[in-house]
PDB file of C-alpha atoms and ligand atoms in Angstrom:
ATOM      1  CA  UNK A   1      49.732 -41.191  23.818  1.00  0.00           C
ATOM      2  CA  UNK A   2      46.000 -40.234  23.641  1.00  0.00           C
ATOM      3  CA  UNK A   3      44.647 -38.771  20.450  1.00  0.00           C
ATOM      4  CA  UNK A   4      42.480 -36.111  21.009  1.00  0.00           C
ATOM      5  CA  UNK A   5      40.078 -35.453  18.030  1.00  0.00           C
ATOM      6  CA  UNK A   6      38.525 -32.020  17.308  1.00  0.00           C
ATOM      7  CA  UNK A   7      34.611 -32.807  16.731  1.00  0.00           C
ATOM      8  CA  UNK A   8      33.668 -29.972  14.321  1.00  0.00           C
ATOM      9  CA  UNK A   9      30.735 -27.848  16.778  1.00  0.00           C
ATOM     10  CA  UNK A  10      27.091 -27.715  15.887  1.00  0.00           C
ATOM     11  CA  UNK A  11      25.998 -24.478  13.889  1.00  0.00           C
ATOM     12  CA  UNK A  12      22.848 -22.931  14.180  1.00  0.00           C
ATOM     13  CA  UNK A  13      21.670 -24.985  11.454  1.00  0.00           C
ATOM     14  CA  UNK A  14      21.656 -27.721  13.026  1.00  0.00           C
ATOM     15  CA  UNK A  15      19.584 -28.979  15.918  1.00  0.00           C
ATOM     16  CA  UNK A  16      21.425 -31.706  17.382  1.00  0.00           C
ATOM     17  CA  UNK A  17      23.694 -34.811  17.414  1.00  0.00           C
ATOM     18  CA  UNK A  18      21.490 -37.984  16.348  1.00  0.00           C
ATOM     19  CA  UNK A  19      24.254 -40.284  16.115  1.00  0.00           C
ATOM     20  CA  UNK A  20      27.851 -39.868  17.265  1.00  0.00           C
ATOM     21  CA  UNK A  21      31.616 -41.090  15.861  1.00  0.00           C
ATOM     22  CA  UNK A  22      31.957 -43.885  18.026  1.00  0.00           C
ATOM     23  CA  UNK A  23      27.876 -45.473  17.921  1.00  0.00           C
ATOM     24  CA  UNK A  24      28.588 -44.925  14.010  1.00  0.00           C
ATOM     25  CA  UNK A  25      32.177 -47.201  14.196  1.00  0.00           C
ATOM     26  CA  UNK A  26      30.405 -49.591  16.453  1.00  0.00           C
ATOM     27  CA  UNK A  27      27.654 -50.186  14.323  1.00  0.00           C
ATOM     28  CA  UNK A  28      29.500 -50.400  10.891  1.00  0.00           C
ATOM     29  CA  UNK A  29      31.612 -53.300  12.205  1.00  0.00           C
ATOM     30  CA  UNK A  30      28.756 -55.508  13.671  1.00  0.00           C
ATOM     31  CA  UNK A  31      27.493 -54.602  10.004  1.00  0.00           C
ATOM     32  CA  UNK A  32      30.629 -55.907   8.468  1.00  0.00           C
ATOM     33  CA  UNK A  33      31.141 -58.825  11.027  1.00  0.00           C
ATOM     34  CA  UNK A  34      27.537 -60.119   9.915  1.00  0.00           C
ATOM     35  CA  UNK A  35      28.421 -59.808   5.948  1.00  0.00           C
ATOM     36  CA  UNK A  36      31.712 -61.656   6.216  1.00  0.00           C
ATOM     37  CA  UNK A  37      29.530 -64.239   7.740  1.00  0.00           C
ATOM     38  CA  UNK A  38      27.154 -64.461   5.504  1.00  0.00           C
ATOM     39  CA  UNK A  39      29.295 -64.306   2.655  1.00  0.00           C
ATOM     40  CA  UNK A  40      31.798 -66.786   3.727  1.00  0.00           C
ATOM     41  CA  UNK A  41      33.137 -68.720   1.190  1.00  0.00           C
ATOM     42  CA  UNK A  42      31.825 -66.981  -1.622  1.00  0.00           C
ATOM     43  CA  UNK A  43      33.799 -67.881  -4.675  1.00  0.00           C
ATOM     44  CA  UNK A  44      33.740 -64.853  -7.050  1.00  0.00           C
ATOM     45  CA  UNK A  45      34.386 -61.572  -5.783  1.00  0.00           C
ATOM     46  CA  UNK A  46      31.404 -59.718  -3.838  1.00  0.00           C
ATOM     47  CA  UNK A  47      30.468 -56.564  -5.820  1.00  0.00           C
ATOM     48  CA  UNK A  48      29.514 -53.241  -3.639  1.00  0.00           C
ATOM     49  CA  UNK A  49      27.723 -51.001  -5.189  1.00  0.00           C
ATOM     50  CA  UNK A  50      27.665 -47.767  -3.650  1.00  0.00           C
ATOM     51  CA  UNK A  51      24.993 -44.903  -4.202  1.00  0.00           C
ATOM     52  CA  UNK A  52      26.642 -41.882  -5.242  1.00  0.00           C
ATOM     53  CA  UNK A  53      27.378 -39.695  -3.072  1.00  0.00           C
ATOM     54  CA  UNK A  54      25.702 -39.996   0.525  1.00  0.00           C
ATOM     55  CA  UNK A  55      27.048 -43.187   1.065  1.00  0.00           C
ATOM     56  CA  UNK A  56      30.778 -42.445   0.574  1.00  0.00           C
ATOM     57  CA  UNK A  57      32.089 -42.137   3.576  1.00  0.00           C
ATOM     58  CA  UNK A  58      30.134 -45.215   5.002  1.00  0.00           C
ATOM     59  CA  UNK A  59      31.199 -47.545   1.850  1.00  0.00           C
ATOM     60  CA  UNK A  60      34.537 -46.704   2.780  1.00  0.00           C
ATOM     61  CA  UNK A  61      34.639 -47.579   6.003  1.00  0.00           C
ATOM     62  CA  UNK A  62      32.443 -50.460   5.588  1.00  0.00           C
ATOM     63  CA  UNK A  63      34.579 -51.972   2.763  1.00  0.00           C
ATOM     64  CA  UNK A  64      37.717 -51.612   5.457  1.00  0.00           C
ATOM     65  CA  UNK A  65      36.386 -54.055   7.684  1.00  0.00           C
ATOM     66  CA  UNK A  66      35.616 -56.867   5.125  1.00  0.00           C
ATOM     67  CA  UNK A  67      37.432 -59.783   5.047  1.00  0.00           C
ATOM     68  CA  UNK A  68      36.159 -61.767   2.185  1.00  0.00           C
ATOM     69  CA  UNK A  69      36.904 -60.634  -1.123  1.00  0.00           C
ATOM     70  CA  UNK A  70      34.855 -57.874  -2.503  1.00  0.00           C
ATOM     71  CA  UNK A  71      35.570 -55.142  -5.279  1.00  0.00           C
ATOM     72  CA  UNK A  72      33.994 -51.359  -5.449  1.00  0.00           C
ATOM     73  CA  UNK A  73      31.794 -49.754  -7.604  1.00  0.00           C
ATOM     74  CA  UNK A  74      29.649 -47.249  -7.576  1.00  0.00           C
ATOM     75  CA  UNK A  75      26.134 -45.709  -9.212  1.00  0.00           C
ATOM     76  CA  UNK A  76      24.236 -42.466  -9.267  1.00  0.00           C
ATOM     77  CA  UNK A  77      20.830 -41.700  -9.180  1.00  0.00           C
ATOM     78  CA  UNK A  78      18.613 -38.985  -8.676  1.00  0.00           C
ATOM     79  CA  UNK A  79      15.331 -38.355  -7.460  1.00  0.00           C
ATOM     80  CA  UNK A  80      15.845 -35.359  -5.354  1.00  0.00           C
ATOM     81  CA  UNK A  81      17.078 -32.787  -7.262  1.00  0.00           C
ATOM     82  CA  UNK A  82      18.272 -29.988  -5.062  1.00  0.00           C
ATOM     83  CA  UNK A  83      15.459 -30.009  -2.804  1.00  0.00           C
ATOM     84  CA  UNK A  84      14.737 -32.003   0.350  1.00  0.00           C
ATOM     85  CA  UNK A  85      11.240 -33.346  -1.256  1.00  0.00           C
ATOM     86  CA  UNK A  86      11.048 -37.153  -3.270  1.00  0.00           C
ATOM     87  CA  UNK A  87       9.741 -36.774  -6.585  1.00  0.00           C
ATOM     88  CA  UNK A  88       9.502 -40.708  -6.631  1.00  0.00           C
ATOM     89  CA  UNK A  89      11.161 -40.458 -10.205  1.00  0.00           C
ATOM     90  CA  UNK A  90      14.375 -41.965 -10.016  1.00  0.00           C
ATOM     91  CA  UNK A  91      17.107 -41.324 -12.731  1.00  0.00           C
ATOM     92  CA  UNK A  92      20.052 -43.108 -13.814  1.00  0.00           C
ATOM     93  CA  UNK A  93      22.698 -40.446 -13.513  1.00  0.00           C
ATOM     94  CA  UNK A  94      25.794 -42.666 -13.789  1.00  0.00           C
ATOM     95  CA  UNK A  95      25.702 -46.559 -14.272  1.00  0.00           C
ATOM     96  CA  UNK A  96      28.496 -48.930 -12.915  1.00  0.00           C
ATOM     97  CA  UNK A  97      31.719 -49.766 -14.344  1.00  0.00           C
ATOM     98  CA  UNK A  98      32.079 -53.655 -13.263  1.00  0.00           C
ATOM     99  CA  UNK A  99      29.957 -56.436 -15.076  1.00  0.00           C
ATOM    100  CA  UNK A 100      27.717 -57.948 -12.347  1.00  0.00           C
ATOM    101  CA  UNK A 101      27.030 -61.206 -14.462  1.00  0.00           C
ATOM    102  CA  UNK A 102      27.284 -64.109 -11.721  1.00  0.00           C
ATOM    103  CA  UNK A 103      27.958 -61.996  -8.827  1.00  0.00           C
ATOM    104  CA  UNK A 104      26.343 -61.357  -5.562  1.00  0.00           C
ATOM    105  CA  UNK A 105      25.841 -57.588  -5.426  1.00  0.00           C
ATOM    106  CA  UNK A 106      25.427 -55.506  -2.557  1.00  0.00           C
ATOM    107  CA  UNK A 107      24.233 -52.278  -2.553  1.00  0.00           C
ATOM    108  CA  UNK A 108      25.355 -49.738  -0.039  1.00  0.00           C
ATOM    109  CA  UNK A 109      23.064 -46.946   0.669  1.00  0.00           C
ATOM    110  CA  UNK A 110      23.092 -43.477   2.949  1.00  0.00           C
ATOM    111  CA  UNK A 111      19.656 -43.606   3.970  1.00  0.00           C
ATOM    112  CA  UNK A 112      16.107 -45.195   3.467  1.00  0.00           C
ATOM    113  CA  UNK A 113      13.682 -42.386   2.992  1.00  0.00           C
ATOM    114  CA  UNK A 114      10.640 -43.325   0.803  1.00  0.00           C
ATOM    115  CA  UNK A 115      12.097 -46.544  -0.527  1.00  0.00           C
ATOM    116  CA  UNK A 116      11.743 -45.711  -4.362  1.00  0.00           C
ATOM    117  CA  UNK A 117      15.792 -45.320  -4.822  1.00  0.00           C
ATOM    118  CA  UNK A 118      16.298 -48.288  -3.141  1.00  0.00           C
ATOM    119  CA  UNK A 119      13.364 -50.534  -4.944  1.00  0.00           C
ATOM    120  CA  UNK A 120      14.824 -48.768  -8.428  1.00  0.00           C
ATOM    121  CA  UNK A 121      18.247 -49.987  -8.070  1.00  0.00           C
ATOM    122  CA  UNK A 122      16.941 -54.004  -6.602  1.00  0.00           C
ATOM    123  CA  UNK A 123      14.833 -54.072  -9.447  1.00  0.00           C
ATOM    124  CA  UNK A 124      17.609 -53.179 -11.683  1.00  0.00           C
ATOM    125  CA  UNK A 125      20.410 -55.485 -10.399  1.00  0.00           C
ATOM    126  CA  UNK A 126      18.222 -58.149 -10.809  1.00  0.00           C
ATOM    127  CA  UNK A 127      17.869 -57.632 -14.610  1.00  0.00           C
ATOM    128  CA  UNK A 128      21.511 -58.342 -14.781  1.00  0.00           C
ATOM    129  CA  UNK A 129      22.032 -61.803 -13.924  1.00  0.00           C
ATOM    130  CA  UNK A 130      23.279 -61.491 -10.881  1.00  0.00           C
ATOM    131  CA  UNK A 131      23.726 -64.542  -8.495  1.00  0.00           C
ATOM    132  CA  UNK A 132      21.962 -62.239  -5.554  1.00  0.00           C
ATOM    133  CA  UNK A 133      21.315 -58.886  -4.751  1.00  0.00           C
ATOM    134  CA  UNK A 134      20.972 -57.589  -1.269  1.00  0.00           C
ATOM    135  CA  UNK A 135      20.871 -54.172   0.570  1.00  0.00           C
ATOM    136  CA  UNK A 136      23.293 -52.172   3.525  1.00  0.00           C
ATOM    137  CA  UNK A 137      21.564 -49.478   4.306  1.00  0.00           C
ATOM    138  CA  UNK A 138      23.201 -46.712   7.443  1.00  0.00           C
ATOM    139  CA  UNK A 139      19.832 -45.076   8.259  1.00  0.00           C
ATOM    140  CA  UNK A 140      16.438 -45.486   7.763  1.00  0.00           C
ATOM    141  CA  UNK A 141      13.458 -43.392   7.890  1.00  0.00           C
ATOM    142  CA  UNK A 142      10.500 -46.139   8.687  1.00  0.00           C
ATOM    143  CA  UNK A 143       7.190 -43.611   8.914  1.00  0.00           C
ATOM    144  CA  UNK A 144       8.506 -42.330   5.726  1.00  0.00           C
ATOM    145  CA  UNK A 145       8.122 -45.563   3.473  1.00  0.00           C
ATOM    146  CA  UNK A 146       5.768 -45.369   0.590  1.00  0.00           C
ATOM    147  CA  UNK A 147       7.159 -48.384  -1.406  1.00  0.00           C
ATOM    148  CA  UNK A 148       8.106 -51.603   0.421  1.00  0.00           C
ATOM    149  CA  UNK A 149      11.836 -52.361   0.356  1.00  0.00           C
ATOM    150  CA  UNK A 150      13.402 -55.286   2.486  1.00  0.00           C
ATOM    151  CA  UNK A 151      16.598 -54.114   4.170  1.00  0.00           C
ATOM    152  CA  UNK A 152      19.376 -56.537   4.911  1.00  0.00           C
ATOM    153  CA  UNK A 153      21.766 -54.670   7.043  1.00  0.00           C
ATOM    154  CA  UNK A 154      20.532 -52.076   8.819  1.00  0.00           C
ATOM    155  CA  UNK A 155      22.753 -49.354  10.585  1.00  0.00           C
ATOM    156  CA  UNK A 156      20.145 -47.399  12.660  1.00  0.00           C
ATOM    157  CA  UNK A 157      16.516 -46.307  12.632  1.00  0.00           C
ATOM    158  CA  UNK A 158      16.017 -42.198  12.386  1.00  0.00           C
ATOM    159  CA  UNK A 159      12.944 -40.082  13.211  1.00  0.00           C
ATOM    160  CA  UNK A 160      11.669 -38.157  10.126  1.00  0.00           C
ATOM    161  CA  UNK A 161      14.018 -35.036  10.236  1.00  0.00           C
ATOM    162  CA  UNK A 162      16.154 -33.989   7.695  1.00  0.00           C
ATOM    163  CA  UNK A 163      19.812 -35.420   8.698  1.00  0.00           C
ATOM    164  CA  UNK A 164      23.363 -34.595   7.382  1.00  0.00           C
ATOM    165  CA  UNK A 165      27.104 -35.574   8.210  1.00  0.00           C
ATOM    166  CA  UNK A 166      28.641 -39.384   7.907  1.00  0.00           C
ATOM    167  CA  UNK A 167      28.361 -38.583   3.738  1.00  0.00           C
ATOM    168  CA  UNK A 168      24.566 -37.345   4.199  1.00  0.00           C
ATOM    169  CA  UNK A 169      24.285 -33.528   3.298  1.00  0.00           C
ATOM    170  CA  UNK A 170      21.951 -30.665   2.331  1.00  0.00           C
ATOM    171  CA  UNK A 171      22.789 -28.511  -0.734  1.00  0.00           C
ATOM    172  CA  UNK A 172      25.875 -30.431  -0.947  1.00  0.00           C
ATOM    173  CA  UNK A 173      26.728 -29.490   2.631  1.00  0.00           C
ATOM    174  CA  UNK A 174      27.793 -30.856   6.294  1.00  0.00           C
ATOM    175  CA  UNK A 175      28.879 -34.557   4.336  1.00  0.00           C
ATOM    176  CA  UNK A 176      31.829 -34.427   6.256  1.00  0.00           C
ATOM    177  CA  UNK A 177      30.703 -34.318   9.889  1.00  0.00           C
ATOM    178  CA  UNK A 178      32.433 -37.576  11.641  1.00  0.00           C
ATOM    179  CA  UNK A 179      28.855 -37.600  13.355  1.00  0.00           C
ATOM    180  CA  UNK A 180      25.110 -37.286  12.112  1.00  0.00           C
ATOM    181  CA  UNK A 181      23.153 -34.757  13.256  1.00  0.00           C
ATOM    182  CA  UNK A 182      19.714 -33.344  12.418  1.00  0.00           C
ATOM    183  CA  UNK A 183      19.087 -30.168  10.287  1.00  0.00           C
ATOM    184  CA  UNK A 184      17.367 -27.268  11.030  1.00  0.00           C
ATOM    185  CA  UNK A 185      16.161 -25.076   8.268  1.00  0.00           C
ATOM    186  CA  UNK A 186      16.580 -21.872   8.573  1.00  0.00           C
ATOM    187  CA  UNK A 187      13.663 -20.570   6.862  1.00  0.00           C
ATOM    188  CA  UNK A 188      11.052 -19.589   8.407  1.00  0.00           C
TER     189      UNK A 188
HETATM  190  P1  LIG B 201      14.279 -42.430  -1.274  1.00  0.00           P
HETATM  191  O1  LIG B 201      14.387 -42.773  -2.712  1.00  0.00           O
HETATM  192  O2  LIG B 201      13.123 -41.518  -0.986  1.00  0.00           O
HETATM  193  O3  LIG B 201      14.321 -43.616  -0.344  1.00  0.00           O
HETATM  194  O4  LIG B 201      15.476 -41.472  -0.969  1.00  0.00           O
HETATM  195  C1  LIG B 201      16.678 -41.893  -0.686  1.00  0.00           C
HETATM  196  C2  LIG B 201      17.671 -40.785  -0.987  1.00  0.00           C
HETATM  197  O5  LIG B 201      17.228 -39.484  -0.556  1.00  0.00           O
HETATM  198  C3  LIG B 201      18.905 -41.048  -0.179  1.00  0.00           C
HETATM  199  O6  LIG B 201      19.810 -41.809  -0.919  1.00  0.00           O
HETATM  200  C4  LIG B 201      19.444 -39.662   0.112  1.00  0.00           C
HETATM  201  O7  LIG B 201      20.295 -39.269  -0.925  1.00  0.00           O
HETATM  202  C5  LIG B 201      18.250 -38.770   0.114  1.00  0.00           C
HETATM  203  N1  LIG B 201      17.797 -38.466   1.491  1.00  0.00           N
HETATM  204  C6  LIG B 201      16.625 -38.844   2.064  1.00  0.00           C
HETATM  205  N2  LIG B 201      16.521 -38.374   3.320  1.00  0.00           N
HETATM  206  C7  LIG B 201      17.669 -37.689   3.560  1.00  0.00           C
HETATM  207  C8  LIG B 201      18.153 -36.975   4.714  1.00  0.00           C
HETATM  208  O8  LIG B 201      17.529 -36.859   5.786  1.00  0.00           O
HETATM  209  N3  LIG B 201      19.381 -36.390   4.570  1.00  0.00           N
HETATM  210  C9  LIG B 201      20.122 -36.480   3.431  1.00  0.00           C
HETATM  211  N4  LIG B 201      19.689 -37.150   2.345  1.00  0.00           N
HETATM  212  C10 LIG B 201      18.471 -37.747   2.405  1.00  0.00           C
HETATM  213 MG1  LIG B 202      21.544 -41.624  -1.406  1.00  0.00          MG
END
């Protein structure tokens, strides 16, 4: 029997579909495939740190597809506020639960914008004596960089718009969307 999925339609807000279900599924288990590789007979646990709350839905699906052993945690910053601008002031909203001491840590982000949220947190896992610290990051915004930040896995390269869906949203909205799509204020 074929399942037939509703795909929730585009609204006026927004412009168009960047990336769709399948691309997205695709792409997060060549992402997986490479860390089981790399982590291969790893001998304590590896610990994912997601970044509260874009990358949610990603983590999750990501985390499905591991094979080697891993645990979840999470941590929330802030640098945004409610608007769509980077203050380049990161905040520690809500730290992790799990001890990283002796662990490789990966941190699993939504999306690369300016680079300071990312740069924050590798700075920080570092201080913590972890065995490594790397980076999975779904999107990335490359002509919006203003800190370097080295990206391990890399899910897909978007244009500067604002996007949503996948776990990405704007005023707390569209994070549900099985696809990403861009957003189109409607402000004038
Ligand atoms: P950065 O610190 O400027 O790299 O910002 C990264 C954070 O900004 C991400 O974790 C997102 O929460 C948020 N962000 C940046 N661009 C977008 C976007 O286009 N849609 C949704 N959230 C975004
Ligand atoms: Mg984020």
């Amino acid at each position: 029997m074929t399942k037939t999925i509703a795909i929730p339609p585009l609204t006026d807000e927004l412009a168009g579909v960047l990336i769709d279900a399948e691309t997205i599924d695709r792409r997060v288990t060549v992402l997986a495939d490479q860390i089981n590789r790399d982590y291969a007979g790893i001998t304590e646990p590896l610990i994912l740190v997601g970044v509260l709350k874009g990358s949610f839905i990603f983590l999750s699906d990501l985390c499905r597809k591991l094979t080697i052993p891993h645990v979840i945690d999470f941590i929330s910053v802030s640098s945004y506020g409610a608007g769509t601008n980077t203050s380049g002031n990161v905040r520690l909203l809500m730290d992790t639960r799990e001890n990283q001491e002796g662990h490789h840590v990966l941190i699993v982000e939504d999306i690369l914008d300016s680079g300071y949220t990312l740069d924050y947190l590798d700075r920080n896992f570092k201080t913590r004596g972890t065995k490594s610290v790397k980076n999975c990051v779904l999107l990335d915004k490359p002509t919006r960089h203003v800190v370097n930040v080295d990206i391990a896995y890399l899910g897909f390269e978007v244009p500067d718009v604002w996007v949503v869906g996948y776990g990405l949203d704007v005023g707390e909205k569209y994070r549900t969307l099985p696809y990403i799509a861009e957003y189109r204020s409607q402000e004038a």
